[in-house]
JSON list of C-alpha atoms in Angstrom, two decimals:
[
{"chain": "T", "resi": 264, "resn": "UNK", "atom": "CA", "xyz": [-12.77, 9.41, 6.24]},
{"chain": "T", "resi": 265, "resn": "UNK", "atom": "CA", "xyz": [-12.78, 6.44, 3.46]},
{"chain": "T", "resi": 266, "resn": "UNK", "atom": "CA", "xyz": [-15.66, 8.50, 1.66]},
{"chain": "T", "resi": 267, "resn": "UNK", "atom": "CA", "xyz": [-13.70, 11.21, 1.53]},
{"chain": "T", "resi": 268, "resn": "UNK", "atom": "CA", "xyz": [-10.75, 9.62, -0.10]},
{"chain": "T", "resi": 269, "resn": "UNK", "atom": "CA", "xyz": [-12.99, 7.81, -2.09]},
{"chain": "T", "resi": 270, "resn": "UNK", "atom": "CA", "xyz": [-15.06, 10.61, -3.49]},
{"chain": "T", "resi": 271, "resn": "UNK", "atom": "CA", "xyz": [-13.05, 13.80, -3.54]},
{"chain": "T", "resi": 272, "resn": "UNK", "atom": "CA", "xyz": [-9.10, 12.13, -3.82]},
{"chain": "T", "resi": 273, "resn": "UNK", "atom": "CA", "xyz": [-10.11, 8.95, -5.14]},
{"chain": "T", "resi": 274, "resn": "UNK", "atom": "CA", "xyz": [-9.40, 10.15, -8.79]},
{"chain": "T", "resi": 275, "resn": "UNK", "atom": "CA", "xyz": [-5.77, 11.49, -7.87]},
{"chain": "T", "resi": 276, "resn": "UNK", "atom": "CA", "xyz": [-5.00, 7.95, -6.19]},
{"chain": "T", "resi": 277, "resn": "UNK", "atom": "CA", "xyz": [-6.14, 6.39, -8.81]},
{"chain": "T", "resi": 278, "resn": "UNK", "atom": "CA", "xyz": [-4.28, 7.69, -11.55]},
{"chain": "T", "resi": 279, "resn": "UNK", "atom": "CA", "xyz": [-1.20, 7.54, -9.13]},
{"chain": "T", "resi": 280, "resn": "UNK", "atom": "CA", "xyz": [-1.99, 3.57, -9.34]},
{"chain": "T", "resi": 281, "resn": "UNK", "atom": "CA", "xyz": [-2.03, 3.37, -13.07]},
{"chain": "T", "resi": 282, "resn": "UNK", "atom": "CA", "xyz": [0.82, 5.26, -13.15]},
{"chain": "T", "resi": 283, "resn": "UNK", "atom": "CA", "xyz": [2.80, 2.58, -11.66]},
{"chain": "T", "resi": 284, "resn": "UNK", "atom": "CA", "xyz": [0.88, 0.27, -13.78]},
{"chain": "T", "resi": 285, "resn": "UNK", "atom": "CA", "xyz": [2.09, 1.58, -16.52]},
{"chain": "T", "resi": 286, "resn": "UNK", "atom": "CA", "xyz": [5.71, 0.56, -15.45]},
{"chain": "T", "resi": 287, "resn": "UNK", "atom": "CA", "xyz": [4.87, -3.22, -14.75]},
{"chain": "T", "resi": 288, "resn": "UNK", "atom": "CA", "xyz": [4.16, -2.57, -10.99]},
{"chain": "T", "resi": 289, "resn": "UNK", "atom": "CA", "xyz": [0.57, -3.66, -9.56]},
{"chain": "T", "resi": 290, "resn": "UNK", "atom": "CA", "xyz": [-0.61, -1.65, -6.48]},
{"chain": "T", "resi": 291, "resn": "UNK", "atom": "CA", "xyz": [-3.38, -0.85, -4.25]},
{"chain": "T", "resi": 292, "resn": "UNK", "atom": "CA", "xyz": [-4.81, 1.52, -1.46]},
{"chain": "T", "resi": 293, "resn": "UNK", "atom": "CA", "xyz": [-6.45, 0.01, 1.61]},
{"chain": "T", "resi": 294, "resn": "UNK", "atom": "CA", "xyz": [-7.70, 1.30, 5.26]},
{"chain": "T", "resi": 295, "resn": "UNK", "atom": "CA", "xyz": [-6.29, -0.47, 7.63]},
{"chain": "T", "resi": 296, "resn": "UNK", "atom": "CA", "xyz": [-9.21, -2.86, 8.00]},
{"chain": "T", "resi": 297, "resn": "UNK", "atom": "CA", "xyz": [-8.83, -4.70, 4.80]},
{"chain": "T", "resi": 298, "resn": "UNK", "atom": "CA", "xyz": [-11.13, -2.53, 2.74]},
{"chain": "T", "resi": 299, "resn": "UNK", "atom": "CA", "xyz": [-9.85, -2.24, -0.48]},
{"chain": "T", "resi": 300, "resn": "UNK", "atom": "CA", "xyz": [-10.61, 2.17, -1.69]},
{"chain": "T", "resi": 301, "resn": "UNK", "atom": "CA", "xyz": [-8.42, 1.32, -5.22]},
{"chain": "T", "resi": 302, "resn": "UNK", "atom": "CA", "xyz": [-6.75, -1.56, -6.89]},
{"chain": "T", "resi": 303, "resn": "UNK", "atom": "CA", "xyz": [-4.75, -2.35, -10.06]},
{"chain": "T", "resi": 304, "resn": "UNK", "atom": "CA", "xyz": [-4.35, -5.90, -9.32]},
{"chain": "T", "resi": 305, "resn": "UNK", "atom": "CA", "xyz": [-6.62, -9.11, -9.09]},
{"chain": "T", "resi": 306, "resn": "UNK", "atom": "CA", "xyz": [-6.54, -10.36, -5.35]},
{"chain": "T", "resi": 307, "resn": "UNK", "atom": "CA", "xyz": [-7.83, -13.20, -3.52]},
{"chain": "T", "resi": 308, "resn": "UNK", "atom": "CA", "xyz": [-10.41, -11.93, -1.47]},
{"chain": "T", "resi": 309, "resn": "UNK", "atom": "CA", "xyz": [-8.33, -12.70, 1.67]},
{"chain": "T", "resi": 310, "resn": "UNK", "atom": "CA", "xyz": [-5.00, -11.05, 0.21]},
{"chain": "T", "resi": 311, "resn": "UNK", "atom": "CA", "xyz": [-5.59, -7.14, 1.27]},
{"chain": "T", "resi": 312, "resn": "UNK", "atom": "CA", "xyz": [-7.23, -8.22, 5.14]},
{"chain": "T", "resi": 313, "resn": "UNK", "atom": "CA", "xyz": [-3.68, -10.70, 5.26]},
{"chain": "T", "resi": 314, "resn": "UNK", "atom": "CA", "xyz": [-1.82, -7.34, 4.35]},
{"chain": "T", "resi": 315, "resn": "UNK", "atom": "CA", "xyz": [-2.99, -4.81, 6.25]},
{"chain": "T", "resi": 316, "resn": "UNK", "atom": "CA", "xyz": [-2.71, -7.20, 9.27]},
{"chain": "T", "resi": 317, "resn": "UNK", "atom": "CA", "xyz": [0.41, -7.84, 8.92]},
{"chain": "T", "resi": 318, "resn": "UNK", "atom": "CA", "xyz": [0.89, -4.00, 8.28]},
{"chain": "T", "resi": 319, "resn": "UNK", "atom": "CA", "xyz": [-1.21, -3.32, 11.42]},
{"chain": "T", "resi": 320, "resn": "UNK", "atom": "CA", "xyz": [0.65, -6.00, 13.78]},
{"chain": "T", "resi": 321, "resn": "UNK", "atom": "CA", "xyz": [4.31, -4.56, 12.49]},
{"chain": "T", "resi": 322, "resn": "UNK", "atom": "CA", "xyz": [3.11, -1.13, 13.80]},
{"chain": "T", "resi": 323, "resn": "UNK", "atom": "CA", "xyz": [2.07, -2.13, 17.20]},
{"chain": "T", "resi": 324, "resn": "UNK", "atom": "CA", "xyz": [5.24, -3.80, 17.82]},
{"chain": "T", "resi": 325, "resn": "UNK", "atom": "CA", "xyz": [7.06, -0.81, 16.69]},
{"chain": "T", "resi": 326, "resn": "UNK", "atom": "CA", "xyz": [4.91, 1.36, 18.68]},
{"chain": "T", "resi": 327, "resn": "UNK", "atom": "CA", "xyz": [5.68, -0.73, 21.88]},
{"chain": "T", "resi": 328, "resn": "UNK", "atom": "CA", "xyz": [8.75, -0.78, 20.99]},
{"chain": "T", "resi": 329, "resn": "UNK", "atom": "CA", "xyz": [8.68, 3.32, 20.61]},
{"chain": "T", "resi": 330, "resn": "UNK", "atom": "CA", "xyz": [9.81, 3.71, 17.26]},
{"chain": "T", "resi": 331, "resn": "UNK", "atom": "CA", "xyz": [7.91, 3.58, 14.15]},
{"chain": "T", "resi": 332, "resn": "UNK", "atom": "CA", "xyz": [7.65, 1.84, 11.01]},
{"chain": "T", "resi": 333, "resn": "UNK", "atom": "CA", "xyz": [8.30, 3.38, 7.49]},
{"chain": "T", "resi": 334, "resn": "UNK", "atom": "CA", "xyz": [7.32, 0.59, 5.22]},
{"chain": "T", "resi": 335, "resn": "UNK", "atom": "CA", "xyz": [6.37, -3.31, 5.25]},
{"chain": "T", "resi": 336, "resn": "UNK", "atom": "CA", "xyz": [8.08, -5.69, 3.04]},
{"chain": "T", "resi": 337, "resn": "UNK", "atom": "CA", "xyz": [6.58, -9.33, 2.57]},
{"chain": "T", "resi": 338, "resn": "UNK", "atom": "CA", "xyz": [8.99, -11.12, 0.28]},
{"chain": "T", "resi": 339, "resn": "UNK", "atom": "CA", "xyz": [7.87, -14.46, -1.84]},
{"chain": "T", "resi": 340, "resn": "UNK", "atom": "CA", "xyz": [9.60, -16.64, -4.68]},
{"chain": "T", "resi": 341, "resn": "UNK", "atom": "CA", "xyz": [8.71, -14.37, -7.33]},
{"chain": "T", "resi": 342, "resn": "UNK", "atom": "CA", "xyz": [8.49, -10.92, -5.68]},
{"chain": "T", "resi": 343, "resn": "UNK", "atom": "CA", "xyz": [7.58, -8.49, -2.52]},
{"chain": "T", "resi": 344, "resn": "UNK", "atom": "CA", "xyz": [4.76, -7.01, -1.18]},
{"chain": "T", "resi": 345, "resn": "UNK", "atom": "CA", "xyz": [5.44, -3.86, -0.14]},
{"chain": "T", "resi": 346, "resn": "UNK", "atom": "CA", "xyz": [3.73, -1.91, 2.28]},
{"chain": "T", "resi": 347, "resn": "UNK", "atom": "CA", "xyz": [3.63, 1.41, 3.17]},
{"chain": "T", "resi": 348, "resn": "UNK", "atom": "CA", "xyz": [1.24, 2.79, 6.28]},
{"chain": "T", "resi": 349, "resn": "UNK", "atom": "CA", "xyz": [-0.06, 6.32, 5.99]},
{"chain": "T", "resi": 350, "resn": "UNK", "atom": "CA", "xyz": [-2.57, 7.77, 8.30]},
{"chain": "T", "resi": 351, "resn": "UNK", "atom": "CA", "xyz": [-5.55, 5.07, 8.62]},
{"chain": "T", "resi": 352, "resn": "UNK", "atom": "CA", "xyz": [-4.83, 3.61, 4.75]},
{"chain": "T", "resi": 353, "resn": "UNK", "atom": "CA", "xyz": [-1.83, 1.36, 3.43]},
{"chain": "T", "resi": 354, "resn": "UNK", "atom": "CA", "xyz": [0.00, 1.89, 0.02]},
{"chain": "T", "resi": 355, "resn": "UNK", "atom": "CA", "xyz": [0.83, -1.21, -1.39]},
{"chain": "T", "resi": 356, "resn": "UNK", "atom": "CA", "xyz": [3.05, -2.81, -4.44]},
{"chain": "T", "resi": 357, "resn": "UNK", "atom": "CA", "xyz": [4.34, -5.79, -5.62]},
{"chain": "T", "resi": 358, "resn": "UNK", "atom": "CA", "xyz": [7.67, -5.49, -6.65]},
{"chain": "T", "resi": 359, "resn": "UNK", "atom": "CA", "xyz": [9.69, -8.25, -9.02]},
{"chain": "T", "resi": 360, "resn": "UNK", "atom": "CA", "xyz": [13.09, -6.48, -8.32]},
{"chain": "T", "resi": 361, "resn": "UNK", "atom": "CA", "xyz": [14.97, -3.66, -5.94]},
{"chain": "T", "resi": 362, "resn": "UNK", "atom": "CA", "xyz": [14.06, -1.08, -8.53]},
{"chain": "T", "resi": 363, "resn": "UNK", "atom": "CA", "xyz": [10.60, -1.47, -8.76]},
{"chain": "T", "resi": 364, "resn": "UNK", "atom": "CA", "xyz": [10.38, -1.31, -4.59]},
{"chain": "T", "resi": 365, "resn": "UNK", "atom": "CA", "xyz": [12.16, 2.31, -5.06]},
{"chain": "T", "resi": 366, "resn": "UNK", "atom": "CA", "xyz": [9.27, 2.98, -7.66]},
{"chain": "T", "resi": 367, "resn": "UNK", "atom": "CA", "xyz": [6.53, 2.09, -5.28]},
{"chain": "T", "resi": 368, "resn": "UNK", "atom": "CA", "xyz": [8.17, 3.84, -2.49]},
{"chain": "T", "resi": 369, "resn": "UNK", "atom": "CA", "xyz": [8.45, 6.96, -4.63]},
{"chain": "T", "resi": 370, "resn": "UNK", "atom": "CA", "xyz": [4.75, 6.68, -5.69]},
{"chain": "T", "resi": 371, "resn": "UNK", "atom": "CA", "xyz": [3.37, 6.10, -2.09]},
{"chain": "T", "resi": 372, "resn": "UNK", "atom": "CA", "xyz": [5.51, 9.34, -0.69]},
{"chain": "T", "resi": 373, "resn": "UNK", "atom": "CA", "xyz": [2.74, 10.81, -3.93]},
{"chain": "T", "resi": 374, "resn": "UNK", "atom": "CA", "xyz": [-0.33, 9.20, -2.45]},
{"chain": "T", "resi": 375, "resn": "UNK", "atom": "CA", "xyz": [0.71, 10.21, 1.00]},
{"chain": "T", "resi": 376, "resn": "UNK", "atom": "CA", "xyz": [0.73, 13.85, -0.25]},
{"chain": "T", "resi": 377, "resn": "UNK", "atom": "CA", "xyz": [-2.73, 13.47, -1.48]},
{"chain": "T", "resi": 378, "resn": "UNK", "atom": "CA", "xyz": [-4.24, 11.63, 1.75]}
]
């Protein structure tokens, strides 16, 4: 499945990533092990595994909880992470203000059409 994102719909994430590059907003596309498939920002190798487990651990206590999560949000002095699951991947941005989390919520409901 990561090959195939990769390969055939790597090009259409991608450009949805500089996209919201363009407006100031950093993002990448993970699986849910930590595997980065497409990046606009620099990361600390440890960063996108740190994400997508907090990602993964939010949606197994919503799932035990029976409900379901729609996005992630990991706030820190100068901005949030947020973190959007979709299928076996995670959509992620890192927002400086409430506007640019609308923009990378709008741009992940794009890269979920294309997963």
């Amino acid at each position: 499945m990561p090959e195939e994102i990769a390969e055939k719909k790597g090009g259409k994430i991608e450009e949805i990533l500089n996209e919201m590059k363009a407006e100031g907003i950093g993002g990448a596309l993970a699986r849910k092990d930590g595997v980065i498939i497409h990046s606009t920002i620099a990361l600390p190798d440890i960063a996108p595994g740190l994400i997508t487990r907090c990602a993964n651990i939010s949606e197994a206590i919503m799932a035990r909880m029976k409900n379901s999560q729609k996005e992630i949000e990991i706030a820190f002095a100068n901005g949030t992470i947020v973190a959007v699951p979709m299928k076996n991947y995670i959509f992620y941005g890192i927002a400086k203000s409430k506007d640019e989390k609308r923009k990378v919520l709008e741009y992940s409901k794009k890269a979920g059409s294309v997963i």
